[in-house]
Coordinates of C-alpha atoms in Angstrom, one line a residue:
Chain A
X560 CA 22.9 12.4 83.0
X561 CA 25.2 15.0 81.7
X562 CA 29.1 15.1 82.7
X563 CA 31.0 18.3 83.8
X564 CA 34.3 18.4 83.4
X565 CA 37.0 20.7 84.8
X566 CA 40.4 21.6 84.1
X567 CA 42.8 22.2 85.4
X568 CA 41.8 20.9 88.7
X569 CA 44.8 23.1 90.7
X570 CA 46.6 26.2 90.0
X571 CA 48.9 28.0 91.5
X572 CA 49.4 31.6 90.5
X573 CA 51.9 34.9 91.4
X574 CA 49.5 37.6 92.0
X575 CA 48.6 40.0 89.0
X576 CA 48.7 36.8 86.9
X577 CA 45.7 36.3 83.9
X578 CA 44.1 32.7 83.9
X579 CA 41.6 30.5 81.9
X580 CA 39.7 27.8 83.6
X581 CA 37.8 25.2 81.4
X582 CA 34.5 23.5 82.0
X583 CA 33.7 20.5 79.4
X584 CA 30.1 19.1 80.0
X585 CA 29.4 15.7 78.4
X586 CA 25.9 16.6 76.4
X587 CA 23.8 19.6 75.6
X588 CA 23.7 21.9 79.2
X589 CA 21.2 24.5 80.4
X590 CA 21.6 27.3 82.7
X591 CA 25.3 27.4 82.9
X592 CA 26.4 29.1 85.8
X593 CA 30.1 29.5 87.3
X594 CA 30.4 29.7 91.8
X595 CA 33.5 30.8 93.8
X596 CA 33.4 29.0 97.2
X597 CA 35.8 31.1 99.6
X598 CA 38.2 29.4 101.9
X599 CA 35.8 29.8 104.3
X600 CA 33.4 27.5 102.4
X601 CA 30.6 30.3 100.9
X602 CA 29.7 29.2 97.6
X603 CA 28.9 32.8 95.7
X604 CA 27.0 32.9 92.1
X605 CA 29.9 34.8 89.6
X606 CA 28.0 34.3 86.7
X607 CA 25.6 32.8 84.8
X608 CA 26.1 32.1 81.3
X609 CA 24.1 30.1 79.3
X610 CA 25.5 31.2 76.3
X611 CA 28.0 34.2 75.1
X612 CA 30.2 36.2 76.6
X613 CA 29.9 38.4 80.2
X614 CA 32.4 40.4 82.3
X615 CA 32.2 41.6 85.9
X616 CA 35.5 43.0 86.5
X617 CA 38.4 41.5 86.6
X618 CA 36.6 38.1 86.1
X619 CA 34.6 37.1 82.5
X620 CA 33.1 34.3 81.3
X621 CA 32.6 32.6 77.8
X622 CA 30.0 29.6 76.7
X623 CA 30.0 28.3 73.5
X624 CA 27.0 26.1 74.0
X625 CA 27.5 24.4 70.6
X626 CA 31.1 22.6 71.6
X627 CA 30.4 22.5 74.9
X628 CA 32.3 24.0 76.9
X629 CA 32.7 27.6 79.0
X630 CA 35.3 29.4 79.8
X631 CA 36.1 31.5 83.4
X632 CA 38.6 34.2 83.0
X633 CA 40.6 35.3 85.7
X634 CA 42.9 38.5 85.1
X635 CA 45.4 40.3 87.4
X636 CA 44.4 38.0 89.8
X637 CA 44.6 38.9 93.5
X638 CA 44.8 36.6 97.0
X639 CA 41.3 37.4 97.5
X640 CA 40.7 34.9 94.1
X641 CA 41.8 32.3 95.9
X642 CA 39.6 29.1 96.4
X643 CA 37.7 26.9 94.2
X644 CA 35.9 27.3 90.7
X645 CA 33.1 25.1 90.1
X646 CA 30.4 25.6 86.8
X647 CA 27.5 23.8 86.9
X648 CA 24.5 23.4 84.4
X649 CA 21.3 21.5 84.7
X650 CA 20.9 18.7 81.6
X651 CA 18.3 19.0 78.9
X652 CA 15.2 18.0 81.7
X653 CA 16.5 21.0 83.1
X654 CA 15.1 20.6 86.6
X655 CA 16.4 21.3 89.5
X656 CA 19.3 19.3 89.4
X657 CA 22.3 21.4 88.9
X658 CA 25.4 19.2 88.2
X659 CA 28.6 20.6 89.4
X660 CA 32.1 19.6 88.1
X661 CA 34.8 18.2 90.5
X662 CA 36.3 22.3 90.8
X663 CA 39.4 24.2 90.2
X664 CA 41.6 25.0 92.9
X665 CA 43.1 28.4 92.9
X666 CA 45.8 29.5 94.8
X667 CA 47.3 33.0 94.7
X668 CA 50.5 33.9 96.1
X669 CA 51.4 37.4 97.0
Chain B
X375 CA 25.4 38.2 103.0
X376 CA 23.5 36.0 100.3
X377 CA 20.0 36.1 101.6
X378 CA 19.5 32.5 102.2
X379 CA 20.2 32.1 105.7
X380 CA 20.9 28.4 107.0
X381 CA 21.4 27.1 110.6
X382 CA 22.6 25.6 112.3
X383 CA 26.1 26.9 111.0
X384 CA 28.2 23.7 112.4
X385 CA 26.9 20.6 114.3
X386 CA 28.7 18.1 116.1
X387 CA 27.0 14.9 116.8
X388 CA 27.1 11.3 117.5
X389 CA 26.5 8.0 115.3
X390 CA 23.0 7.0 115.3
X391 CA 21.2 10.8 116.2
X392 CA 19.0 12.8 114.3
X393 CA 19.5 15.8 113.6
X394 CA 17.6 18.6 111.4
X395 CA 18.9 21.3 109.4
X396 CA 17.0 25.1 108.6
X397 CA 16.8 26.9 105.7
X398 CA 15.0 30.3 104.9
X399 CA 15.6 31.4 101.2
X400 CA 15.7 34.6 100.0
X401 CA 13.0 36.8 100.0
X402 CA 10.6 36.0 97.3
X403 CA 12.0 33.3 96.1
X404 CA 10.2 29.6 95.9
X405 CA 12.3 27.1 95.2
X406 CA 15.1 25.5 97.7
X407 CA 17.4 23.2 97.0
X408 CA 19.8 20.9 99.0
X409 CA 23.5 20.2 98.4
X410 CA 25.7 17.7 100.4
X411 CA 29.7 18.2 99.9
X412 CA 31.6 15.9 101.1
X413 CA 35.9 15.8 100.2
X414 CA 35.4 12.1 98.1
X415 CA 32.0 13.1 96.1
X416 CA 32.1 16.8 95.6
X417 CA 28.7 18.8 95.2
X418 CA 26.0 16.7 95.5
X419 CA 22.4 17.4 94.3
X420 CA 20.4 15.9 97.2
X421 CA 16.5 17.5 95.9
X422 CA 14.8 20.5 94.8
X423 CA 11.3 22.1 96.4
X424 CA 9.6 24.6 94.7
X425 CA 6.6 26.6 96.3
X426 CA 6.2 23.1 99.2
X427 CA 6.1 20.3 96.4
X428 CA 9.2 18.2 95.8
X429 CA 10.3 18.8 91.8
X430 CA 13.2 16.8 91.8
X431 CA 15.1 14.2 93.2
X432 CA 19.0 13.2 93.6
X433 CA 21.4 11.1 95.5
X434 CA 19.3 11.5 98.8
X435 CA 19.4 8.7 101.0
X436 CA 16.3 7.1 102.4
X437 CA 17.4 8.2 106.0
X438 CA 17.4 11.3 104.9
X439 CA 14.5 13.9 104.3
X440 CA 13.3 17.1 103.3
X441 CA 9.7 19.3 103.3
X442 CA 9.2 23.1 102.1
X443 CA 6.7 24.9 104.3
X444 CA 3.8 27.1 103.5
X445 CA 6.2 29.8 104.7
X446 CA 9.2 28.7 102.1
X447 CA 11.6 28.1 105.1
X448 CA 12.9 24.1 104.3
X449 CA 14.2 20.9 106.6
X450 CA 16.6 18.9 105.8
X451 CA 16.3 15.8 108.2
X452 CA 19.1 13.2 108.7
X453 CA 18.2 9.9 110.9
X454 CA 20.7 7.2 112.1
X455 CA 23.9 9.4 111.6
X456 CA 26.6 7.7 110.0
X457 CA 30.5 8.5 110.3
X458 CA 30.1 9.1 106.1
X459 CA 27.5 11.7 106.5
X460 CA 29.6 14.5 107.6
X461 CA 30.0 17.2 105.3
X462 CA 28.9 20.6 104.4
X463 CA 25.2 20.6 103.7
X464 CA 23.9 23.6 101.5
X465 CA 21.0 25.3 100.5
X466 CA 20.2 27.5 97.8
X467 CA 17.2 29.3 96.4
X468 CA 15.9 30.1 93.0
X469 CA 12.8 31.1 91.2
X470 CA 11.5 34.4 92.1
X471 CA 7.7 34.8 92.6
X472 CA 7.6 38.0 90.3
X473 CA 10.1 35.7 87.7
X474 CA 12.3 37.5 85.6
X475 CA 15.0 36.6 83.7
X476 CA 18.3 34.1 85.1
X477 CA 15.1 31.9 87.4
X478 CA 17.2 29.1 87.4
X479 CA 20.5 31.3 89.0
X480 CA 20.9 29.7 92.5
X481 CA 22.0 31.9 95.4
X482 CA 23.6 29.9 98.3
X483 CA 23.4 29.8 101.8
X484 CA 26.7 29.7 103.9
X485 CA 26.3 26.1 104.8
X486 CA 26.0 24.0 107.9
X487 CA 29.0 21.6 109.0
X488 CA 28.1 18.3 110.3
X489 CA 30.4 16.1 112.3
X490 CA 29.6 13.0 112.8
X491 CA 31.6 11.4 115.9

């Protein structure tokens, strides 16, 4: 099956700082999506990104299905961003089993 | 509040019990899917349902099982507890009867926390 790989897996940041957090996946991915989960442990949907480019905010999102790999784009970052990045894609069977990468720990300080 | 509404929201019980988790996806859509995350093993794909049939299968242990009901609302059942089955158990939902584009976007519940003594 297909391997999702994230870096880098912590971060620490001074709030209104800009970030890039990288997701390499092993073979060809489908249905590339990126999830928050809150320090309270709610995993929430930020985008999904099969391919291109998408912005919602502060936050934006790049795939470049061909090299795989995607992109998560944090700017002015705020203590609210805190918590853990994850993408996740399905492989090229693309059933319901969405592979998730180990996660990017975020940490803003004020 | 995602839509897909999971309880219990935290469980605390002992080695050997059964115990049986709820989910209720969102509204409309037909396809559940259950998570186990555990600190050593991340996000784990335990299986998919989609409109009461099972469509695909993960890491799910044999003492562990699942149905979709006519209604949509899912079971997650876990037999002969083990101190290595605690962890956050998710479900999410996908696949909107009136489809659309993004079907394969999964919305998450909040989770339910089991503690294994």
């Amino acid at each position: 099956g297909i391997q999702v790989e994230q870096s880098p897996p912590d971060l620490i940041l001074q709030e209104g700082a800009n970030s890039t957090l990288r997701c390499n996946f092993s073979d060809s991915v489908n249905n590339l999506q990126w999830f928050h989960q809150n320090p309270w442990g709610q995993l929430i949907n930020l985008f999904y990104i099969p391919s291109g480019t998408k912005q919602n905010g502060r936050l934006s999102a790049t795939t470049v299905a061909t090299e795989r790999y995607s992109l998560l784009y944090i700017s002015s970052s705020q203590t609210t961003d805190s918590g853990v990045y994850f993408c996740a894609g399905h492989g090229s069977s693309n059933t319901g089993k969405l592979i998730f990468g180990q996660g990017t720990t975020l940490q803003v300080k004020p | 509040d995602s839509g897909v509404t999971q309880t219990p929201k935290h469980l605390i019980t002992a080695t050997g019990q059964r115990v049986t988790l709820r989910c209720s996806p969102r509204s409309g859509d037909l396809s559940v899917y259950w998570y186990q995350q555990s600190l050593d093993q991340g996000l784990q794909f335990l299986i998919q349902y989609y409109n009461g049939e099972e469509r695909a299968k993960g890491n799910i242990l044999e003492r562990f099982s699942a149905q979709q009901f006519p209604d949509l609302h899912s079971e997650l059942n876990l037999s002969s507890l083990e101190l290595g089955d605690s962890a956050l158990y998710f479900c999410a939902s996908s696949f909107h009867r009136t489809g659309g584009p993004g079907a394969n976007v999964l919305t998450f519940g909040a989770g339910s926390r089991l503690t294994v003594l």
